[in-house]
CSV table of C-alpha atoms in Angstrom, one decimal:
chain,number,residue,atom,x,y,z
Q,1,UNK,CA,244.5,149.5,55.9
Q,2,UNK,CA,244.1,145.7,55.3
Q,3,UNK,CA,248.5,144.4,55.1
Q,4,UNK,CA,246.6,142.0,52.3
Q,5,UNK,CA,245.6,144.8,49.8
Q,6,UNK,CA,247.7,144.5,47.0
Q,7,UNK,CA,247.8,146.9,43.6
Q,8,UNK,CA,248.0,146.1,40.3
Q,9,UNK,CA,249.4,148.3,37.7
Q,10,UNK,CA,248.3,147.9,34.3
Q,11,UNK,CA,250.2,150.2,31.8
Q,12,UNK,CA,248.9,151.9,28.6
Q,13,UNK,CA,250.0,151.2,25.4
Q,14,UNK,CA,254.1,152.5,24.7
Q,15,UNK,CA,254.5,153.1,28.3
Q,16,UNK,CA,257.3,151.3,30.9
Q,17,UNK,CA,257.0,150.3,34.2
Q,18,UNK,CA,259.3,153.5,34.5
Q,19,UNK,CA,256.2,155.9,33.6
Q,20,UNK,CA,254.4,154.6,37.1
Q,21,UNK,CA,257.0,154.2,39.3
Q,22,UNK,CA,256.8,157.5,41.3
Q,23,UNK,CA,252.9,156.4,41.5
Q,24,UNK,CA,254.1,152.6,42.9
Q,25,UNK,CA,256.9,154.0,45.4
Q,26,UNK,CA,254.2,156.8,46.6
Q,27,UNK,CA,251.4,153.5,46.8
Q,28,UNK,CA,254.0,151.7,49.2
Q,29,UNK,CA,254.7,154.7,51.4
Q,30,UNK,CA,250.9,154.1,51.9
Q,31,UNK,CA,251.6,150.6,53.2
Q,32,UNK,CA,250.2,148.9,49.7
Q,33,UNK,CA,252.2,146.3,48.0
Q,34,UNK,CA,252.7,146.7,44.4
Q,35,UNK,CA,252.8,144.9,40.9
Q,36,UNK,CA,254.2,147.4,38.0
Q,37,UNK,CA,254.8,144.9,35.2
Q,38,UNK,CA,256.2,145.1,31.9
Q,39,UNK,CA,253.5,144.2,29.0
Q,40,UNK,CA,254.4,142.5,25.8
Q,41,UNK,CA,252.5,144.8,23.4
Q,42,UNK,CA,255.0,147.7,24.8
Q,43,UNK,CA,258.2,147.1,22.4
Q,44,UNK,CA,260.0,148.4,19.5
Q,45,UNK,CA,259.8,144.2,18.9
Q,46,UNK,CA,256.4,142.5,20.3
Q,47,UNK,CA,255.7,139.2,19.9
Q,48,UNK,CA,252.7,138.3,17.1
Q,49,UNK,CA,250.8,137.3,20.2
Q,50,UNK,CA,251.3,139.8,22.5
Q,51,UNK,CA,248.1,140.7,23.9
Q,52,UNK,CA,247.4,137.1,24.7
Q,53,UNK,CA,250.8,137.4,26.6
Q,54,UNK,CA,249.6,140.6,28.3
Q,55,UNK,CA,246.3,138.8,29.3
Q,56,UNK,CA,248.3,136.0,30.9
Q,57,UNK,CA,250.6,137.8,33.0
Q,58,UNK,CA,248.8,139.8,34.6
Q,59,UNK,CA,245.9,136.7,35.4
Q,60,UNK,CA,248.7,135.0,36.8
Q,61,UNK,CA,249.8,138.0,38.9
Q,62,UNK,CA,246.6,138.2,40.4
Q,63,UNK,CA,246.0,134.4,40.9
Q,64,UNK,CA,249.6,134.5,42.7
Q,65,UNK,CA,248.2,137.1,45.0
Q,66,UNK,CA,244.7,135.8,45.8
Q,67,UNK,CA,246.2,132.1,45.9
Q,68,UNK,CA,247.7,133.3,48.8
Q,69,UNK,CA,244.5,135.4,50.4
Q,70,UNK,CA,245.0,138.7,48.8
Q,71,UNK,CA,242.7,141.3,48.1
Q,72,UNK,CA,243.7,143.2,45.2
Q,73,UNK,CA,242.8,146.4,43.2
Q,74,UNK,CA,243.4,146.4,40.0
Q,75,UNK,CA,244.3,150.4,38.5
Q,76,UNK,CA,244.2,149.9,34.3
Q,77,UNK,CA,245.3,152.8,32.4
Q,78,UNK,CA,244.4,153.4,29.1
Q,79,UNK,CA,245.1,149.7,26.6
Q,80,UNK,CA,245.2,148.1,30.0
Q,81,UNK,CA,241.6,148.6,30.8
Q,82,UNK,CA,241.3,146.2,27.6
Q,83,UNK,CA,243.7,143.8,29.3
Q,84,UNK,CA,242.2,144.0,32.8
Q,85,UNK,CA,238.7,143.5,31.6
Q,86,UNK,CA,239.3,140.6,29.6
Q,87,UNK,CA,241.8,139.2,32.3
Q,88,UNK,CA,239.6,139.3,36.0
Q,89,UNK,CA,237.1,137.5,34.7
Q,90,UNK,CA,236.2,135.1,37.6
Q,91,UNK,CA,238.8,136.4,39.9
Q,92,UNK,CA,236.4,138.7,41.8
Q,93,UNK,CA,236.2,138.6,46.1
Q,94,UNK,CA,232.9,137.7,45.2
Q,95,UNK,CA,233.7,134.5,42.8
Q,96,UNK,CA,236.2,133.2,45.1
Q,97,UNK,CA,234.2,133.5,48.2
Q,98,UNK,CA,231.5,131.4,46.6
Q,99,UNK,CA,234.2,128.8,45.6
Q,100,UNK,CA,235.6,128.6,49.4
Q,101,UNK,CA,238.4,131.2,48.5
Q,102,UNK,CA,239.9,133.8,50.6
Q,103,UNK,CA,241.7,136.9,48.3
Q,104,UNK,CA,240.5,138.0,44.7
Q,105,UNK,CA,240.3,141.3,43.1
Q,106,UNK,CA,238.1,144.0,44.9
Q,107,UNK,CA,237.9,146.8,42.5
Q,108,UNK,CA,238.6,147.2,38.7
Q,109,UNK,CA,239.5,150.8,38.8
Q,110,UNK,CA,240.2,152.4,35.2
Q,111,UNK,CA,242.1,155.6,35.1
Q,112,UNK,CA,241.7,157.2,31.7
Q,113,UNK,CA,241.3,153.9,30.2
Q,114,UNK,CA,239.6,151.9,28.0
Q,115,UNK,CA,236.3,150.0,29.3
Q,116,UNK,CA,235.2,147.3,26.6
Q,117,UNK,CA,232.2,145.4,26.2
Q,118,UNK,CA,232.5,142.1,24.6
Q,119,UNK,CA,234.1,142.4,20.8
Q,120,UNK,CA,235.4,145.8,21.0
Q,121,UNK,CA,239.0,146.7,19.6
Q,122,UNK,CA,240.7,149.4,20.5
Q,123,UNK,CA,240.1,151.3,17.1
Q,124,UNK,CA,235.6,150.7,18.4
Q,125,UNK,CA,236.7,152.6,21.4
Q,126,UNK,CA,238.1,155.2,19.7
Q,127,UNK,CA,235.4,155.1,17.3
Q,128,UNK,CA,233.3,156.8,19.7
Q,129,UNK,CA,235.3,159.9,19.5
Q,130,UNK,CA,232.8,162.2,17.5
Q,131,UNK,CA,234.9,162.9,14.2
Q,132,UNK,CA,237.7,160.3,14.6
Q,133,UNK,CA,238.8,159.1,11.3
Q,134,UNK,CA,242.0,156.3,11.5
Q,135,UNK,CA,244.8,156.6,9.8
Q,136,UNK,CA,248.0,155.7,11.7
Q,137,UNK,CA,250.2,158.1,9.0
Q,138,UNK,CA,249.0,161.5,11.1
Q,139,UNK,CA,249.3,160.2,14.5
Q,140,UNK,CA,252.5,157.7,14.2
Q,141,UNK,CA,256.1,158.0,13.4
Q,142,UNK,CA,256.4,154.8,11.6
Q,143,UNK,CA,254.1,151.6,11.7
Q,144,UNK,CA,254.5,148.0,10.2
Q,145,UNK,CA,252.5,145.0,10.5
Q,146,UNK,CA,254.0,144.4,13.9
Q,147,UNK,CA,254.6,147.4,15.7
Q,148,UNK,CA,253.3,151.5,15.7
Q,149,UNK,CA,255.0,154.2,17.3
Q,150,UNK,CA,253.5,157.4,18.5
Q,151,UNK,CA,254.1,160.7,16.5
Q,152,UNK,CA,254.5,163.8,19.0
Q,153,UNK,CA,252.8,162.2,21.9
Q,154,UNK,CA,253.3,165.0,24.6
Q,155,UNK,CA,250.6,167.0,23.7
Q,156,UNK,CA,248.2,164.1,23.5
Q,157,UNK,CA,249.7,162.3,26.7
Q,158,UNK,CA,251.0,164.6,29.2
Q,159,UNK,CA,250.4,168.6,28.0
Q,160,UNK,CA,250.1,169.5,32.0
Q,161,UNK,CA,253.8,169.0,32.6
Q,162,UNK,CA,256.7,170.7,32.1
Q,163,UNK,CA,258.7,171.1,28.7
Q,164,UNK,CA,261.7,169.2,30.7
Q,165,UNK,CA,259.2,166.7,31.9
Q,166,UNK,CA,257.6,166.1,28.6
Q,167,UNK,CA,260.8,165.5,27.1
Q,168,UNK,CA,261.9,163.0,29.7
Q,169,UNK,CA,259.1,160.9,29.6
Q,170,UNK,CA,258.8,160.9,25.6
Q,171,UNK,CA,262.5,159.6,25.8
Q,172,UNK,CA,261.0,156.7,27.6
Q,173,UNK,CA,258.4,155.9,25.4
Q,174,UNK,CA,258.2,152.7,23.2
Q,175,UNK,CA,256.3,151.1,20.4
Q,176,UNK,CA,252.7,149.3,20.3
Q,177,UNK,CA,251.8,145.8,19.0
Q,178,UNK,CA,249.4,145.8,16.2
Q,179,UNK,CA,248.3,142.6,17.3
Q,180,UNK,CA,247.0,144.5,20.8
Q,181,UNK,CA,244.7,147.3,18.6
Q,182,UNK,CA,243.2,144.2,16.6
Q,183,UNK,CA,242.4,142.2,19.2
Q,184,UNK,CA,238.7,142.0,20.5
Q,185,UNK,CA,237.4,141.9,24.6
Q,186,UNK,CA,235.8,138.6,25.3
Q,187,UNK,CA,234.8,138.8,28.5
Q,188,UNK,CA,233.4,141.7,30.7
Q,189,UNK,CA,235.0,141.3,33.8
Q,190,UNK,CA,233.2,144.8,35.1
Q,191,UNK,CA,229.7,142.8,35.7
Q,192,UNK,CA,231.4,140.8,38.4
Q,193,UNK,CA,233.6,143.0,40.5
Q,194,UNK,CA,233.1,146.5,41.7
Q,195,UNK,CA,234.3,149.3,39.7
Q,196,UNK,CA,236.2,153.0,40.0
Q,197,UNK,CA,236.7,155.6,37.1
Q,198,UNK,CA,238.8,158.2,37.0
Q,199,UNK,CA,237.3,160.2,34.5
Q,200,UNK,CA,240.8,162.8,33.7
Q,201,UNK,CA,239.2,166.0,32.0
Q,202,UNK,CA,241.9,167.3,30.1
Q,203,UNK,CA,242.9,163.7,28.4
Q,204,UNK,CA,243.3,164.3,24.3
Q,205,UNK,CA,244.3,161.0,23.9
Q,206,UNK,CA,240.9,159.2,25.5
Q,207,UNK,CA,238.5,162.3,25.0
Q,208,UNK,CA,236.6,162.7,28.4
Q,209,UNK,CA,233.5,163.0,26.4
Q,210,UNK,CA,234.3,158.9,25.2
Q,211,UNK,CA,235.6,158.1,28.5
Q,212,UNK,CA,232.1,159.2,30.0
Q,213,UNK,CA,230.5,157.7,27.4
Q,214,UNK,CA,232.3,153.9,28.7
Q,215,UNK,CA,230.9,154.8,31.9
Q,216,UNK,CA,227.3,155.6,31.1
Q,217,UNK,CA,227.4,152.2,28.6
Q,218,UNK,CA,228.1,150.3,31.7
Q,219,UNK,CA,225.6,151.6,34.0
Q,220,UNK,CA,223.0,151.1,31.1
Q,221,UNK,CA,224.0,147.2,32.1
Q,222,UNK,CA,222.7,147.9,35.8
Q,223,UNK,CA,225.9,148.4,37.1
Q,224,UNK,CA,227.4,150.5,39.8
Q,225,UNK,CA,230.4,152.7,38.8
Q,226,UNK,CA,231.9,154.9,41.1
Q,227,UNK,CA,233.1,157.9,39.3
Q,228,UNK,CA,235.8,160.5,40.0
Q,229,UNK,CA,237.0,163.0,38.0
Q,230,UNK,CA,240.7,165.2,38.1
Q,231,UNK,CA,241.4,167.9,35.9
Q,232,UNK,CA,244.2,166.1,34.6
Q,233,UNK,CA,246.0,164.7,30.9
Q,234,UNK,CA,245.9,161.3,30.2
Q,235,UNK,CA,248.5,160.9,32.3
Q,236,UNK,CA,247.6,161.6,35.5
Q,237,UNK,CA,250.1,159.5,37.3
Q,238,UNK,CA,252.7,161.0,36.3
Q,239,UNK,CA,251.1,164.7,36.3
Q,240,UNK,CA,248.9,164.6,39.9
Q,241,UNK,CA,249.8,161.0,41.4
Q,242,UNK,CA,249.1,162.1,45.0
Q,243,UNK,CA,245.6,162.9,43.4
Q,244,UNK,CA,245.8,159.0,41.8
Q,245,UNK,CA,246.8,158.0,45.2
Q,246,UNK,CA,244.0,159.7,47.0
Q,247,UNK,CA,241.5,158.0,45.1
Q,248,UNK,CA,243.0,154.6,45.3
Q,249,UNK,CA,242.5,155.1,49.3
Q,250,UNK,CA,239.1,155.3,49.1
Q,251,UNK,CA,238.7,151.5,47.3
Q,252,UNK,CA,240.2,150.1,50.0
């Protein structure tokens, strides 16, 4: 494998860096170098303009990287597939290479996560759901206008692990920035670089029936998506990351 290949982790929403490290210490035993960064929108306190924030950092991750000749793939999960849509724009191998740039992103690969077209929200995604009704009361512990918080989220995040498990990673959980569910994808970075699903079968949070749904939307645009599926929950990183892993090799 190419030293230059670099990974990208972008988190769901309420999730740490913590949640993926097992699947970033088992990408660098694989020789990758790895970005696992902390998004704005995941605290008990975001800021008002938090997904703006989110979009930033990790643009400026990425232009770090192919600035200096990089090749990256970039693995959204869930609300970052929102992030990392709207973000690559324009940072494609392909874009650069017609600039007279070496590096830029290689693959947009989405694992259990959202895939936007321009001026979805999170709650249009979620939409799709057949039967989804919103109303933050049943599925949150407590919301204001800045921040929501996750009522019982095992069984609708990681039901394939262990009671202990569960508890452990629930422990590590934090809350979600309003301002992140209202805003809208402006740009569909998917049409310019190549692009990996992971399609997890067991996911309640992202139904696999919506998450197929994203993918079949996009190749209704003429576009390539290279599809894989696990019998996992939405969290398969944490559940079967030698399985995340796996697939990751392939897009180098």
């Amino acid at each position: 494998m190419p030293s230059e290949v670099h990974v990208l982790l972008i988190s769901g929403g309420c999730l740490t860096p913590r949640h993926f490290q097992a699947l970033a210490t088992l990408l660098s035993s694989h020789g990758y170098t790895v970005s696992n960064p902390r998004l704005a929108s995941n605290s008990i306190l975001p800021p008002a303009n938090s997904f703006q924030i989110d979009r930033d950092l990790v643009r400026d991750i990425v232009k770090e990287k192919t600035d200096a000749g990089k090749e990256i793939i970039v693995v959204m999960h869930s609300y970052g597939g929102l992030v990392g849509t709207d973000a690559m724009t324009g940072m494609g191998v392909k874009e650069r290479k017609a600039r007279g740039q070496s590096g830029g992103v290689k693959w947009l690969a989405y694992m259990a996560a959202l895939m936007p077209v321009i001026g979805e929200r999170i709650i249009d995604i979620r939409k799709l759901e057949e039967g989804f009704v919103e109303d933050h009361t049943h599925t949150h512990s407590f919301v204001t206008d800045l921040v929501l918080f996750p009522k019982n989220p095992a069984p609708g995040f990681y039901h394939d692990l262990t009671d202990q498990e569960q508890k452990m990673w629930t422990e590590e959980l934090t809350g979600f920035s309003h301002d992140a569910q209202r805003k809208n994808c402006q740009y569909e970075a998917w049409r310019e670089i190549d692009v990996a699903y992971l399609l997890c079968e067991q996911d309640r949070a992202v139904p696999p029936e919506v998450q197929k749904t994203m993918i079949d939307r996009v190749r209704g645009f003429g576009i390539d998506v290279q599809e894989t599926r696990c019998n996992s929950s939405h969290c398969p990183f944490l559940s079967q990351p030698e399985t995340v892993v796996a697939w990751i090799n392939k897009l180098r």
